[in-house]
GROMACS .gro file of C-alpha atoms in nm:
model
  293
    1MET     CA    1  13.509 -13.654   5.911
    2GLU     CA    2  13.693 -13.462   6.062
    3SER     CA    3  13.690 -13.441   6.478
    4THR     CA    4  13.553 -13.152   6.634
    5ASN     CA    5  13.969 -13.010   6.782
    6ASN     CA    6  14.047 -13.005   6.370
    7ILE     CA    7  13.780 -12.775   6.293
    8PHE     CA    8  13.826 -12.554   6.637
    9THR     CA    9  14.236 -12.545   6.545
   10LYS     CA   10  14.145 -12.428   6.191
   11MET     CA   11  13.953 -12.178   6.256
   12ILE     CA   12  14.160 -12.009   6.521
   13LYS     CA   13  14.443 -12.004   6.283
   14LYS     CA   14  14.221 -11.835   6.022
   15ILE     CA   15  14.065 -11.557   6.276
   16ARG     CA   16  14.485 -11.513   6.371
   17THR     CA   17  14.528 -11.485   6.043
   18TYR     CA   18  14.247 -11.238   5.963
   19GLY     CA   19  14.406 -11.044   6.276
   20GLU     CA   20  14.747 -10.964   6.145
   21LEU     CA   21  14.570 -10.878   5.823
   22VAL     CA   22  14.382 -10.571   5.925
   23MET     CA   23  14.683 -10.530   6.219
   24PHE     CA   24  14.447 -10.554   6.522
   25SER     CA   25  14.710 -10.517   6.719
   26HIS     CA   26  14.733 -10.181   6.589
   27THR     CA   27  14.440 -10.105   6.732
   28LEU     CA   28  14.665  -9.940   7.052
   29PHE     CA   29  14.698  -9.637   6.813
   30SER     CA   30  14.317  -9.432   6.767
   31LEU     CA   31  14.125  -9.652   7.036
   32PRO     CA   32  14.307  -9.498   7.385
   33PHE     CA   33  14.247  -9.164   7.254
   34ALA     CA   34  13.840  -9.261   7.249
   35LEU     CA   35  13.865  -9.431   7.580
   36ILE     CA   36  14.041  -9.083   7.670
   37ALA     CA   37  13.707  -8.848   7.483
   38LEU     CA   38  13.510  -9.091   7.666
   39PHE     CA   39  13.630  -9.102   8.081
   40ILE     CA   40  13.645  -8.743   8.054
   41ALA     CA   41  13.295  -8.698   7.843
   42SER     CA   42  13.141  -8.936   8.101
   43ASN     CA   43  13.354  -8.801   8.439
   44GLY     CA   44  13.426  -9.185   8.464
   45LEU     CA   45  13.256  -9.425   8.277
   46PRO     CA   46  12.873  -9.424   8.055
   47ARG     CA   47  12.646  -9.679   8.109
   48PRO     CA   48  12.772 -10.024   8.040
   49GLU     CA   49  12.552 -10.078   7.767
   50LEU     CA   50  12.671  -9.782   7.583
   51PHE     CA   51  13.027  -9.816   7.656
   52PHE     CA   52  12.954 -10.125   7.503
   53TRP     CA   53  12.835  -9.966   7.189
   54ILE     CA   54  13.082  -9.770   7.169
   55MET     CA   55  13.380 -10.035   7.160
   56VAL     CA   56  13.188 -10.245   6.880
   57CYS     CA   57  13.187  -9.951   6.639
   58LEU     CA   58  13.567  -9.813   6.743
   59PHE     CA   59  13.704 -10.216   6.667
   60ALA     CA   60  13.438 -10.245   6.383
   61GLY     CA   61  13.526  -9.903   6.190
   62ARG     CA   62  13.911  -9.973   6.220
   63ASN     CA   63  13.934 -10.293   6.064
   64GLY     CA   64  13.663 -10.263   5.834
   65ALA     CA   65  13.902 -10.012   5.658
   66ASN     CA   66  14.214 -10.183   5.738
   67ALA     CA   67  14.070 -10.475   5.588
   68LEU     CA   68  13.953 -10.280   5.242
   69ASN     CA   69  14.324 -10.067   5.288
   70ARG     CA   70  14.470 -10.435   5.248
   71TYR     CA   71  14.239 -10.498   4.975
   72VAL     CA   72  14.290 -10.260   4.787
   73ASP     CA   73  14.700 -10.179   4.832
   74GLN     CA   74  14.727 -10.530   4.731
   75LYS     CA   75  14.885 -10.477   4.407
   76TYR     CA   76  15.191 -10.215   4.489
   77ASP     CA   77  15.208 -10.443   4.803
   78ALA     CA   78  15.288 -10.723   4.596
   79MET     CA   79  15.541 -10.446   4.402
   80ASN     CA   80  15.690 -10.361   4.689
   81PRO     CA   81  15.979 -10.562   4.813
   82ARG     CA   82  15.920 -10.429   5.149
   83THR     CA   83  15.506 -10.533   5.184
   84ALA     CA   84  15.542 -10.854   4.953
   85SER     CA   85  15.524 -11.093   5.228
   86ARG     CA   86  15.188 -10.949   5.349
   87HIS     CA   87  14.851 -11.191   5.321
   88MET     CA   88  14.708 -11.118   5.017
   89PRO     CA   89  15.026 -11.101   4.798
   90LYS     CA   90  15.109 -11.434   4.905
   91GLY     CA   91  14.778 -11.601   4.821
   92ILE     CA   92  14.693 -11.653   5.175
   93VAL     CA   93  14.366 -11.503   5.232
   94LYS     CA   94  14.179 -11.452   4.938
   95SER     CA   95  14.009 -11.106   4.800
   96ARG     CA   96  13.658 -11.220   4.833
   97GLU     CA   97  13.692 -11.296   5.201
   98VAL     CA   98  13.887 -10.953   5.280
   99LEU     CA   99  13.580 -10.820   5.090
  100ILE     CA  100  13.302 -10.967   5.312
  101ILE     CA  101  13.539 -10.906   5.664
  102THR     CA  102  13.519 -10.516   5.540
  103ALA     CA  103  13.118 -10.521   5.394
  104LEU     CA  104  13.074 -10.689   5.775
  105CYS     CA  105  13.298 -10.505   5.925
  106TYR     CA  106  13.080 -10.151   5.738
  107ALA     CA  107  12.751 -10.335   5.837
  108LEU     CA  108  12.854 -10.361   6.192
  109PHE     CA  109  12.977 -10.014   6.254
  110VAL     CA  110  12.607  -9.854   6.142
  111PHE     CA  111  12.455 -10.086   6.342
  112ALA     CA  112  12.613 -10.028   6.658
  113ALA     CA  113  12.593  -9.623   6.545
  114TYR     CA  114  12.211  -9.667   6.526
  115GLN     CA  115  12.232  -9.858   6.897
  116ILE     CA  116  12.373  -9.542   7.072
  117ASN     CA  117  12.230  -9.219   6.964
  118MET     CA  118  12.098  -9.084   6.647
  119LEU     CA  119  12.335  -8.820   6.543
  120CYS     CA  120  12.605  -9.074   6.561
  121PHE     CA  121  12.450  -9.290   6.305
  122TYR     CA  122  12.390  -9.003   6.066
  123LEU     CA  123  12.739  -8.935   6.072
  124SER     CA  124  12.850  -9.325   6.057
  125PRO     CA  125  12.844  -9.285   5.661
  126ILE     CA  126  13.058  -9.008   5.628
  127ALA     CA  127  13.267  -9.216   5.908
  128LEU     CA  128  13.256  -9.506   5.646
  129GLY     CA  129  13.349  -9.259   5.411
  130LEU     CA  130  13.692  -9.157   5.523
  131PHE     CA  131  13.771  -9.526   5.625
  132THR     CA  132  13.700  -9.584   5.270
  133LEU     CA  133  13.873  -9.260   5.094
  134TYR     CA  134  14.202  -9.329   5.285
  135SER     CA  135  14.243  -9.640   5.076
  136TYR     CA  136  14.268  -9.485   4.796
  137THR     CA  137  14.433  -9.102   4.878
  138LYS     CA  138  14.838  -9.223   4.776
  139ARG     CA  139  14.748  -9.252   4.442
  140PHE     CA  140  14.634  -8.885   4.376
  141THR     CA  141  14.783  -8.682   4.697
  142TRP     CA  142  15.052  -8.651   4.931
  143LEU     CA  143  14.826  -8.540   5.208
  144CYS     CA  144  14.714  -8.886   5.206
  145HIS     CA  145  14.893  -8.908   5.607
  146LEU     CA  146  14.673  -8.593   5.683
  147VAL     CA  147  14.386  -8.817   5.494
  148LEU     CA  148  14.467  -9.104   5.794
  149GLY     CA  149  14.514  -8.864   6.080
  150ILE     CA  150  14.156  -8.706   6.073
  151THR     CA  151  13.990  -9.064   5.999
  152CYS     CA  152  14.179  -9.175   6.278
  153ALA     CA  153  14.058  -8.794   6.492
  154GLY     CA  154  13.695  -8.933   6.394
  155ALA     CA  155  13.795  -9.176   6.729
  156PRO     CA  156  13.801  -8.982   6.988
  157VAL     CA  157  13.555  -8.725   6.862
  158GLY     CA  158  13.292  -8.992   6.798
  159ALA     CA  159  13.343  -9.124   7.124
  160TRP     CA  160  13.245  -8.785   7.318
  161ILE     CA  161  12.884  -8.750   7.067
  162ALA     CA  162  12.794  -9.087   7.199
  163VAL     CA  163  12.862  -9.032   7.576
  164THR     CA  164  12.693  -8.694   7.537
  165GLY     CA  165  12.532  -8.675   7.236
  166GLY     CA  166  12.637  -8.310   7.070
  167ILE     CA  167  13.004  -8.165   7.026
  168ASP     CA  168  13.229  -7.983   7.261
  169LEU     CA  169  13.568  -7.813   7.185
  170ILE     CA  170  13.746  -8.077   7.410
  171PRO     CA  171  13.728  -8.327   7.161
  172ILE     CA  172  13.789  -8.099   6.889
  173VAL     CA  173  14.113  -8.035   7.070
  174LEU     CA  174  14.135  -8.449   7.132
  175GLY     CA  175  14.069  -8.510   6.746
  176ALA     CA  176  14.340  -8.258   6.646
  177VAL     CA  177  14.602  -8.424   6.853
  178VAL     CA  178  14.554  -8.760   6.711
  179MET     CA  179  14.573  -8.623   6.359
  180LEU     CA  180  14.852  -8.483   6.424
  181TRP     CA  181  15.009  -8.792   6.630
  182VAL     CA  182  14.909  -9.025   6.368
  183SER     CA  183  15.016  -8.799   6.050
  184GLY     CA  184  15.356  -8.795   6.231
  185PHE     CA  185  15.450  -9.105   6.270
  186ASP     CA  186  15.322  -9.209   5.970
  187ILE     CA  187  15.467  -8.931   5.734
  188VAL     CA  188  15.763  -9.177   5.943
  189TYR     CA  189  15.671  -9.505   5.845
  190GLY     CA  190  15.653  -9.373   5.523
  191THR     CA  191  16.021  -9.259   5.499
  192GLN     CA  192  16.080  -9.609   5.402
  193ASP     CA  193  15.919  -9.599   5.030
  194ILE     CA  194  16.024  -9.320   4.910
  195ASP     CA  195  16.233  -9.472   4.596
  196PHE     CA  196  15.922  -9.723   4.571
  197ASP     CA  197  15.687  -9.466   4.527
  198ARG     CA  198  15.855  -9.207   4.300
  199SER     CA  199  15.889  -9.527   4.080
  200VAL     CA  200  15.541  -9.589   4.109
  201GLY     CA  201  15.416  -9.227   4.105
  202LEU     CA  202  15.237  -9.271   4.441
  203PHE     CA  203  15.184  -9.011   4.629
  204SER     CA  204  15.347  -8.919   5.027
  205ILE     CA  205  15.503  -8.662   5.216
  206PRO     CA  206  15.839  -8.841   5.199
  207ALA     CA  207  15.789  -8.881   4.826
  208LYS     CA  208  15.758  -8.515   4.761
  209PHE     CA  209  15.991  -8.362   5.005
  210GLY     CA  210  16.251  -8.584   5.091
  211LEU     CA  211  16.358  -8.766   5.411
  212SER     CA  212  16.504  -8.428   5.572
  213GLY     CA  213  16.213  -8.249   5.498
  214ALA     CA  214  15.931  -8.520   5.581
  215LEU     CA  215  16.127  -8.596   5.911
  216THR     CA  216  16.120  -8.219   5.962
  217ILE     CA  217  15.755  -8.235   5.939
  218ALA     CA  218  15.709  -8.527   6.152
  219ARG     CA  219  15.934  -8.332   6.366
  220VAL     CA  220  15.664  -8.036   6.353
  221PHE     CA  221  15.329  -8.271   6.364
  222HIS     CA  222  15.454  -8.407   6.700
  223LEU     CA  223  15.544  -8.092   6.868
  224MET     CA  224  15.210  -7.952   6.780
  225MET     CA  225  15.035  -8.263   6.901
  226TRP     CA  226  15.236  -8.246   7.260
  227LEU     CA  227  15.127  -7.899   7.282
  228LEU     CA  228  14.772  -7.975   7.254
  229LEU     CA  229  14.789  -8.270   7.502
  230ILE     CA  230  14.863  -7.949   7.716
  231VAL     CA  231  14.544  -7.810   7.620
  232VAL     CA  232  14.356  -8.126   7.705
  233GLY     CA  233  14.448  -8.133   8.016
  234ILE     CA  234  14.343  -7.738   8.039
  235LEU     CA  235  14.044  -7.777   7.941
  236GLY     CA  236  13.948  -8.098   8.084
  237SER     CA  237  14.079  -7.974   8.439
  238LEU     CA  238  14.299  -8.286   8.459
  239GLY     CA  239  14.539  -8.269   8.724
  240ILE     CA  240  14.914  -8.404   8.810
  241ILE     CA  241  14.899  -8.767   8.737
  242TYR     CA  242  14.792  -8.655   8.342
  243TYR     CA  243  15.062  -8.444   8.308
  244ILE     CA  244  15.316  -8.662   8.431
  245GLY     CA  245  15.155  -8.884   8.130
  246VAL     CA  246  15.223  -8.601   7.934
  247GLY     CA  247  15.620  -8.508   7.998
  248ILE     CA  248  15.643  -8.913   7.957
  249SER     CA  249  15.521  -8.932   7.635
  250ALA     CA  250  15.710  -8.545   7.503
  251LEU     CA  251  16.079  -8.796   7.623
  252LEU     CA  252  15.912  -9.142   7.421
  253LEU     CA  253  15.892  -8.871   7.122
  254LEU     CA  254  16.243  -8.722   7.179
  255ILE     CA  255  16.364  -9.105   7.187
  256GLU     CA  256  16.070  -9.179   6.823
  257HIS     CA  257  16.262  -8.944   6.629
  258GLY     CA  258  16.622  -9.014   6.778
  259ILE     CA  259  16.663  -9.368   6.638
  260ILE     CA  260  16.461  -9.283   6.281
  261ASP     CA  261  16.662  -9.469   6.021
  262PRO     CA  262  16.453  -9.593   5.722
  263GLY     CA  263  16.733  -9.834   5.610
  264HIS     CA  264  16.674 -10.011   5.888
  265ARG     CA  265  16.336 -10.195   5.897
  266MET     CA  266  16.344 -10.321   6.300
  267LYS     CA  267  16.412  -9.967   6.416
  268MET     CA  268  16.177  -9.810   6.244
  269ASN     CA  269  15.908 -10.012   6.326
  270PHE     CA  270  15.955  -9.991   6.684
  271ALA     CA  271  16.037  -9.618   6.612
  272ALA     CA  272  15.653  -9.540   6.409
  273TYR     CA  273  15.466  -9.849   6.579
  274HIS     CA  274  15.584  -9.931   6.911
  275ILE     CA  275  15.696  -9.675   7.100
  276ASN     CA  276  15.357  -9.491   6.960
  277GLN     CA  277  15.155  -9.766   7.088
  278LEU     CA  278  15.349  -9.699   7.479
  279ILE     CA  279  15.296  -9.315   7.424
  280SER     CA  280  14.850  -9.358   7.374
  281THR     CA  281  14.862  -9.699   7.624
  282LEU     CA  282  15.057  -9.446   7.880
  283LEU     CA  283  14.884  -9.095   7.820
  284LEU     CA  284  14.483  -9.357   7.841
  285ILE     CA  285  14.625  -9.541   8.214
  286THR     CA  286  14.716  -9.172   8.327
  287THR     CA  287  14.400  -8.985   8.181
  288ALA     CA  288  14.190  -9.309   8.398
  289PHE     CA  289  14.408  -9.259   8.725
  290ASP     CA  290  14.390  -8.851   8.657
  291ILE     CA  291  13.975  -8.927   8.675
  292PHE     CA  292  13.899  -9.213   8.913
  293LEU     CA  293  14.133  -9.183   9.151
   0.00000   0.00000   0.00000
């Protein structure tokens, strides 16, 4: 009979594996923008119970969507040398496990939305529809990056609705920020798979427009995103600390686009993921300081 310590160790290892499967660390993309919307809508923090259920919604929705994406893409991940070492192609995690994770996360998302308010509950199927749709978009449209961006944009919009029970211009602009930002760095990341996508018939902006065209589109998206960050500051009556964060984010975006090298995986991961995680965290911190100080 296994000792309690061995069982506990196996459970921790399995949880860590599931976290790697859904790329849990990538929560630092849309979550900070959801918190920014929450802070502005509340002019601080909402009541603890509401904050708790908003966080449950954000984590459940994001991780359920990522789990489903891994399931849907497993055939192509196995064919692509860049992704062949992922958990599902290697058989580390079974399809049944991933579908159970997705179902549990989706159910938790709807339950948490119900706990927040009825508008969030009624809108939850739309969010789940977007989560599910994105995983299939590369099969039929090169606009897949924008669908991902729109899906992630639901985080700040949903957080605002959770706090206020309604919609306003600020969350719409902040949602546009997230849409352009995520779409842009997803295009950057997708430049690594131009040849593969074309060879297997997958759709993407890099596959359609080539490396140069895709990077130009990504730069335009990020420029528009940065300009809209200024609009958010104006609409939200934010102060100098927020704009310092916006200014530093511009420098980080310039660094991101300056080091792009589709043939160098570490550089691409750093450009597409790490720098953007830093941008979202920086904007969250400077917004929080601006509001709470």
